[in-house]
Amino acid sequence: MKKLFAFFAVFGMMTLGASTIYAQDETGAQDVETVEEVASQGADEEMAVEEVATDQAEAPKGIHKQIKAKFIEGGAGFMSFVLLCLIFGLALCIERIIYLNLASTNTKKLLQNIENALSEGGVEAAKEVCRNTRGPVASIFYQGLDRADEGMDVVEKSVVSYGSVQMGLLEKGLTWISLFIAIAPMLGFMGTVIGMIEAFDKIQAMGDISATAVAGGIKVALITTVSGLIVAIILQVFYNYIVSKIDGIVNTMEDASISLLDILVKYNMKK
């Protein structure tokens, strides 16, 4: 009986020890797995940080920084001249647009005021209306009214002559805008030729064709060409708008001049 009790006691102790060892082994395995998971998470976080840093490094810069970088890559020499063409051309375009907008006049209202002034106060009252009105149409009307006593033929010639003067004032500065439109792409093409010459010089010096050595000169050539074309396109759009604006004002001047002559004929018939 004592031997049986001792056997169960030894068996229980062995079972308890085995359970303890298994539990310790399982705990250790879990700890190892936990450490591995933490290490894996840390590696993932490091990779995520590296990916974010890479994405930030590869993220596109601001538009002004990109333009500045391309300007430097294209060469400060020719790119500066192209930029000056853009600046001076835009300055002239803006000046012409402001001038033409100020030169626009409500001719129907002006003709009605002149007709009312003629019927109420005569030619001097009509001339006063023209003096107080801004624009080339009012100036032409004033020249015609100033010679109303000399006959309709003289009035007509005066209106036509002073209309040509006003047309010249409207077209002032267009030749310079055309010059900048023509020069900008020429400067770009000149930069292209110089860039290609530099590329072939490098090929000749190396004695072999290398894409890396040639790429720099070709890149400069393409950047200058694109810059010149962009400047020319921008200025051409403004130029066409200005020309269309001038054509509209000139047509209005011609129609209004005919209406003025009709008003003067009616006024002379009433006298």
GROMACS .gro file of C-alpha atoms in nm:
model
  271
    1MET     CA    1   0.000   0.000   0.000
    2LYS     CA    2   0.283   0.230   0.085
    3LYS     CA    3   0.452   0.138  -0.243
    4LEU     CA    4   0.132   0.215  -0.437
    5PHE     CA    5   0.094   0.548  -0.260
    6ALA     CA    6   0.459   0.631  -0.329
    7PHE     CA    7   0.410   0.536  -0.695
    8PHE     CA    8   0.111   0.771  -0.731
    9ALA     CA    9   0.303   1.045  -0.551
   10VAL     CA   10   0.601   1.007  -0.782
   11PHE     CA   11   0.371   0.991  -1.085
   12GLY     CA   12   0.187   1.309  -0.973
   13MET     CA   13   0.512   1.494  -0.916
   14MET     CA   14   0.637   1.390  -1.261
   15THR     CA   15   0.310   1.497  -1.420
   16LEU     CA   16   0.317   1.833  -1.240
   17GLY     CA   17   0.676   1.891  -1.341
   18ALA     CA   18   0.604   1.805  -1.701
   19SER     CA   19   0.307   2.041  -1.701
   20THR     CA   20   0.519   2.317  -1.554
   21ILE     CA   21   0.792   2.262  -1.811
   22TYR     CA   22   0.537   2.257  -2.095
   23ALA     CA   23   0.380   2.576  -1.966
   24GLN     CA   24   0.720   2.740  -1.944
   25ASP     CA   25   0.804   2.623  -2.294
   26GLU     CA   26   0.473   2.755  -2.424
   27THR     CA   27   0.523   3.086  -2.244
   28GLY     CA   28   0.872   3.111  -2.385
   29ALA     CA   29   0.743   3.036  -2.732
   30GLN     CA   30   0.478   3.301  -2.690
   31ASP     CA   31   0.739   3.546  -2.571
   32VAL     CA   32   0.953   3.466  -2.872
   33GLU     CA   33   0.654   3.511  -3.100
   34THR     CA   34   0.572   3.840  -2.929
   35VAL     CA   35   0.928   3.961  -2.974
   36GLU     CA   36   0.920   3.855  -3.336
   37GLU     CA   37   0.587   4.035  -3.389
   38VAL     CA   38   0.723   4.350  -3.227
   39ALA     CA   39   1.036   4.329  -3.437
   40SER     CA   40   0.823   4.272  -3.748
   41GLN     CA   41   0.602   4.568  -3.662
   42GLY     CA   42   0.911   4.782  -3.607
   43ALA     CA   43   1.048   4.676  -3.944
   44ASP     CA   44   0.713   4.753  -4.108
   45GLU     CA   45   0.708   5.095  -3.943
   46GLU     CA   46   1.061   5.163  -4.062
   47MET     CA   47   0.965   5.058  -4.413
   48ALA     CA   48   0.656   5.279  -4.396
   49VAL     CA   49   0.867   5.572  -4.281
   50GLU     CA   50   1.113   5.509  -4.563
   51GLU     CA   51   0.827   5.487  -4.813
   52VAL     CA   52   0.680   5.815  -4.686
   53ALA     CA   53   1.020   5.980  -4.706
   54THR     CA   54   1.065   5.844  -5.058
   55ASP     CA   55   0.718   5.963  -5.160
   56GLN     CA   56   0.791   6.306  -5.016
   57ALA     CA   57   1.120   6.318  -5.200
   58GLU     CA   58   0.953   6.211  -5.524
   59ALA     CA   59   0.649   6.435  -5.473
   60PRO     CA   60   0.619   6.710  -5.737
   61LYS     CA   61   0.750   7.049  -5.640
   62GLY     CA   62   0.558   7.371  -5.665
   63ILE     CA   63   0.498   7.511  -6.011
   64HIS     CA   64   0.721   7.812  -5.946
   65LYS     CA   65   1.004   7.584  -5.828
   66GLN     CA   66   0.968   7.368  -6.138
   67ILE     CA   67   0.978   7.673  -6.363
   68LYS     CA   68   1.282   7.804  -6.180
   69ALA     CA   69   1.459   7.468  -6.215
   70LYS     CA   70   1.384   7.450  -6.588
   71PHE     CA   71   1.496   7.810  -6.629
   72ILE     CA   72   1.833   7.728  -6.473
   73GLU     CA   73   1.867   7.405  -6.672
   74GLY     CA   74   1.793   7.586  -6.997
   75GLY     CA   75   2.082   7.825  -6.945
   76ALA     CA   76   2.057   8.171  -6.793
   77GLY     CA   77   2.185   8.339  -7.111
   78PHE     CA   78   1.916   8.261  -7.365
   79MET     CA   79   1.643   8.202  -7.109
   80SER     CA   80   1.693   8.555  -6.977
   81PHE     CA   81   1.638   8.701  -7.324
   82VAL     CA   82   1.327   8.489  -7.371
   83LEU     CA   83   1.198   8.606  -7.033
   84LEU     CA   84   1.261   8.969  -7.127
   85CYS     CA   85   1.059   8.918  -7.445
   86LEU     CA   86   0.771   8.787  -7.234
   87ILE     CA   87   0.791   9.073  -6.982
   88PHE     CA   88   0.810   9.356  -7.237
   89GLY     CA   89   0.553   9.194  -7.462
   90LEU     CA   90   0.304   9.147  -7.179
   91ALA     CA   91   0.363   9.504  -7.060
   92LEU     CA   92   0.278   9.639  -7.406
   93CYS     CA   93  -0.024   9.409  -7.435
   94ILE     CA   94  -0.164   9.517  -7.099
   95GLU     CA   95  -0.109   9.884  -7.184
   96ARG     CA   96  -0.292   9.843  -7.517
   97ILE     CA   97  -0.580   9.653  -7.360
   98ILE     CA   98  -0.630   9.923  -7.096
   99TYR     CA   99  -0.609  10.197  -7.359
  100LEU     CA  100  -0.858  10.025  -7.589
  101ASN     CA  101  -1.104   9.961  -7.308
  102LEU     CA  102  -1.090  10.328  -7.214
  103ALA     CA  103  -1.131  10.421  -7.582
  104SER     CA  104  -1.458  10.229  -7.609
  105THR     CA  105  -1.762  10.460  -7.615
  106ASN     CA  106  -2.136  10.415  -7.617
  107THR     CA  107  -2.182  10.573  -7.961
  108LYS     CA  108  -2.561  10.551  -7.960
  109LYS     CA  109  -2.582  10.752  -7.640
  110LEU     CA  110  -2.320  10.999  -7.768
  111LEU     CA  111  -2.505  11.054  -8.096
  112GLN     CA  112  -2.830  11.106  -7.908
  113ASN     CA  113  -2.667  11.363  -7.679
  114ILE     CA  114  -2.513  11.545  -7.976
  115GLU     CA  115  -2.846  11.553  -8.158
  116ASN     CA  116  -3.021  11.692  -7.848
  117ALA     CA  117  -2.744  11.947  -7.798
  118LEU     CA  118  -2.767  12.062  -8.161
  119SER     CA  119  -3.142  12.110  -8.135
  120GLU     CA  120  -3.116  12.296  -7.804
  121GLY     CA  121  -2.788  12.490  -7.815
  122GLY     CA  122  -2.642  12.456  -8.162
  123VAL     CA  123  -2.296  12.346  -8.267
  124GLU     CA  124  -2.117  12.487  -7.962
  125ALA     CA  125  -2.334  12.284  -7.728
  126ALA     CA  126  -2.263  11.971  -7.935
  127LYS     CA  127  -1.890  12.045  -7.923
  128GLU     CA  128  -1.912  12.076  -7.546
  129VAL     CA  129  -2.068  11.730  -7.530
  130CYS     CA  130  -1.775  11.591  -7.733
  131ARG     CA  131  -1.522  11.763  -7.507
  132ASN     CA  132  -1.677  11.603  -7.202
  133THR     CA  133  -1.679  11.254  -7.358
  134ARG     CA  134  -1.376  11.025  -7.355
  135GLY     CA  135  -1.261  10.824  -7.656
  136PRO     CA  136  -1.156  10.859  -8.020
  137VAL     CA  137  -1.514  10.871  -8.147
  138ALA     CA  138  -1.584  11.188  -7.950
  139SER     CA  139  -1.258  11.340  -8.077
  140ILE     CA  140  -1.356  11.270  -8.439
  141PHE     CA  141  -1.701  11.418  -8.380
  142TYR     CA  142  -1.543  11.731  -8.233
  143GLN     CA  143  -1.325  11.780  -8.541
  144GLY     CA  144  -1.627  11.741  -8.766
  145LEU     CA  145  -1.843  11.978  -8.562
  146ASP     CA  146  -1.561  12.232  -8.549
  147ARG     CA  147  -1.585  12.265  -8.929
  148ALA     CA  148  -1.963  12.241  -8.957
  149ASP     CA  149  -1.987  12.599  -9.093
  150GLU     CA  150  -1.752  12.519  -9.384
  151GLY     CA  151  -1.980  12.274  -9.558
  152MET     CA  152  -2.049  11.904  -9.546
  153ASP     CA  153  -1.764  11.816  -9.782
  154VAL     CA  154  -1.513  11.973  -9.547
  155VAL     CA  155  -1.675  11.803  -9.249
  156GLU     CA  156  -1.653  11.466  -9.423
  157LYS     CA  157  -1.286  11.511  -9.515
  158SER     CA  158  -1.206  11.626  -9.163
  159VAL     CA  159  -1.376  11.322  -9.011
  160VAL     CA  160  -1.197  11.084  -9.247
  161SER     CA  161  -0.855  11.244  -9.191
  162TYR     CA  162  -0.883  11.258  -8.814
  163GLY     CA  163  -1.021  10.903  -8.815
  164SER     CA  164  -0.692  10.787  -8.972
  165VAL     CA  165  -0.503  10.969  -8.697
  166GLN     CA  166  -0.708  10.799  -8.428
  167MET     CA  167  -0.658  10.461  -8.595
  168GLY     CA  168  -0.283  10.515  -8.579
  169LEU     CA  169  -0.309  10.588  -8.207
  170LEU     CA  170  -0.510  10.272  -8.154
  171GLU     CA  171  -0.250  10.062  -8.335
  172LYS     CA  172   0.042  10.217  -8.147
  173GLY     CA  173   0.279   9.954  -8.004
  174LEU     CA  174   0.152   9.662  -8.214
  175THR     CA  175   0.475   9.650  -8.414
  176TRP     CA  176   0.675   9.598  -8.095
  177ILE     CA  177   0.444   9.318  -7.984
  178SER     CA  178   0.490   9.155  -8.324
  179LEU     CA  179   0.866   9.190  -8.284
  180PHE     CA  180   0.865   9.008  -7.949
  181ILE     CA  181   0.640   8.736  -8.094
  182ALA     CA  182   0.895   8.678  -8.370
  183ILE     CA  183   1.209   8.707  -8.156
  184ALA     CA  184   1.107   8.471  -7.874
  185PRO     CA  185   1.098   8.148  -8.082
  186MET     CA  186   1.409   8.260  -8.272
  187LEU     CA  187   1.600   8.283  -7.945
  188GLY     CA  188   1.466   7.940  -7.851
  189PHE     CA  189   1.584   7.791  -8.179
  190MET     CA  190   1.922   7.956  -8.135
  191GLY     CA  191   1.951   7.792  -7.794
  192THR     CA  192   1.859   7.464  -7.961
  193VAL     CA  193   2.138   7.497  -8.215
  194ILE     CA  194   2.392   7.589  -7.949
  195GLY     CA  195   2.284   7.296  -7.731
  196MET     CA  196   2.322   7.054  -8.021
  197ILE     CA  197   2.667   7.196  -8.100
  198GLU     CA  198   2.771   7.137  -7.738
  199ALA     CA  199   2.641   6.780  -7.758
  200PHE     CA  200   2.842   6.706  -8.075
  201ASP     CA  201   3.151   6.868  -7.922
  202LYS     CA  202   3.126   6.624  -7.631
  203ILE     CA  203   3.086   6.332  -7.871
  204GLN     CA  204   3.393   6.446  -8.063
  205ALA     CA  205   3.598   6.486  -7.746
  206MET     CA  206   3.499   6.144  -7.612
  207GLY     CA  207   3.539   5.968  -7.944
  208ASP     CA  208   3.226   5.766  -7.872
  209ILE     CA  209   2.853   5.824  -7.851
  210SER     CA  210   2.733   5.827  -7.491
  211ALA     CA  211   2.373   5.903  -7.404
  212THR     CA  212   2.474   6.049  -7.067
  213ALA     CA  213   2.722   6.290  -7.222
  214VAL     CA  214   2.487   6.403  -7.497
  215ALA     CA  215   2.169   6.428  -7.287
  216GLY     CA  216   2.268   6.755  -7.120
  217GLY     CA  217   2.310   6.950  -7.443
  218ILE     CA  218   1.994   6.807  -7.597
  219LYS     CA  219   1.796   6.889  -7.282
  220VAL     CA  220   1.913   7.251  -7.292
  221ALA     CA  221   1.816   7.267  -7.658
  222LEU     CA  222   1.464   7.138  -7.594
  223ILE     CA  223   1.403   7.362  -7.292
  224THR     CA  224   1.499   7.679  -7.479
  225THR     CA  225   1.285   7.582  -7.777
  226VAL     CA  226   0.980   7.511  -7.564
  227SER     CA  227   1.025   7.835  -7.368
  228GLY     CA  228   1.046   8.045  -7.684
  229LEU     CA  229   0.737   7.881  -7.831
  230ILE     CA  230   0.538   7.927  -7.508
  231VAL     CA  231   0.624   8.299  -7.497
  232ALA     CA  232   0.529   8.341  -7.863
  233ILE     CA  233   0.196   8.163  -7.812
  234ILE     CA  234   0.104   8.376  -7.509
  235LEU     CA  235   0.187   8.702  -7.686
  236GLN     CA  236   0.011   8.590  -8.004
  237VAL     CA  237  -0.314   8.533  -7.813
  238PHE     CA  238  -0.297   8.885  -7.665
  239TYR     CA  239  -0.202   9.029  -8.005
  240ASN     CA  240  -0.504   8.875  -8.177
  241TYR     CA  241  -0.734   9.002  -7.901
  242ILE     CA  242  -0.593   9.353  -7.938
  243VAL     CA  243  -0.631   9.347  -8.317
  244SER     CA  244  -0.991   9.231  -8.290
  245LYS     CA  245  -1.059   9.505  -8.034
  246ILE     CA  246  -0.911   9.767  -8.267
  247ASP     CA  247  -1.119   9.640  -8.560
  248GLY     CA  248  -1.432   9.668  -8.350
  249ILE     CA  249  -1.353  10.027  -8.247
  250VAL     CA  250  -1.269  10.127  -8.606
  251ASN     CA  251  -1.598   9.984  -8.735
  252THR     CA  252  -1.783  10.172  -8.463
  253MET     CA  253  -1.600  10.493  -8.559
  254GLU     CA  254  -1.697  10.455  -8.925
  255ASP     CA  255  -2.063  10.385  -8.850
  256ALA     CA  256  -2.082  10.669  -8.599
  257SER     CA  257  -1.917  10.911  -8.845
  258ILE     CA  258  -2.184  10.837  -9.105
  259SER     CA  259  -2.454  10.891  -8.843
  260LEU     CA  260  -2.293  11.223  -8.745
  261LEU     CA  261  -2.302  11.343  -9.104
  262ASP     CA  262  -2.671  11.254  -9.124
  263ILE     CA  263  -2.739  11.448  -8.804
  264LEU     CA  264  -2.555  11.753  -8.939
  265VAL     CA  265  -2.748  11.735  -9.265
  266LYS     CA  266  -3.076  11.735  -9.073
  267TYR     CA  267  -2.954  12.022  -8.856
  268ASN     CA  268  -2.856  12.232  -9.156
  269MET     CA  269  -3.192  12.167  -9.320
  270LYS     CA  270  -3.373  12.296  -9.010
  271LYS     CA  271  -3.177  12.621  -8.999
   0.00000   0.00000   0.00000
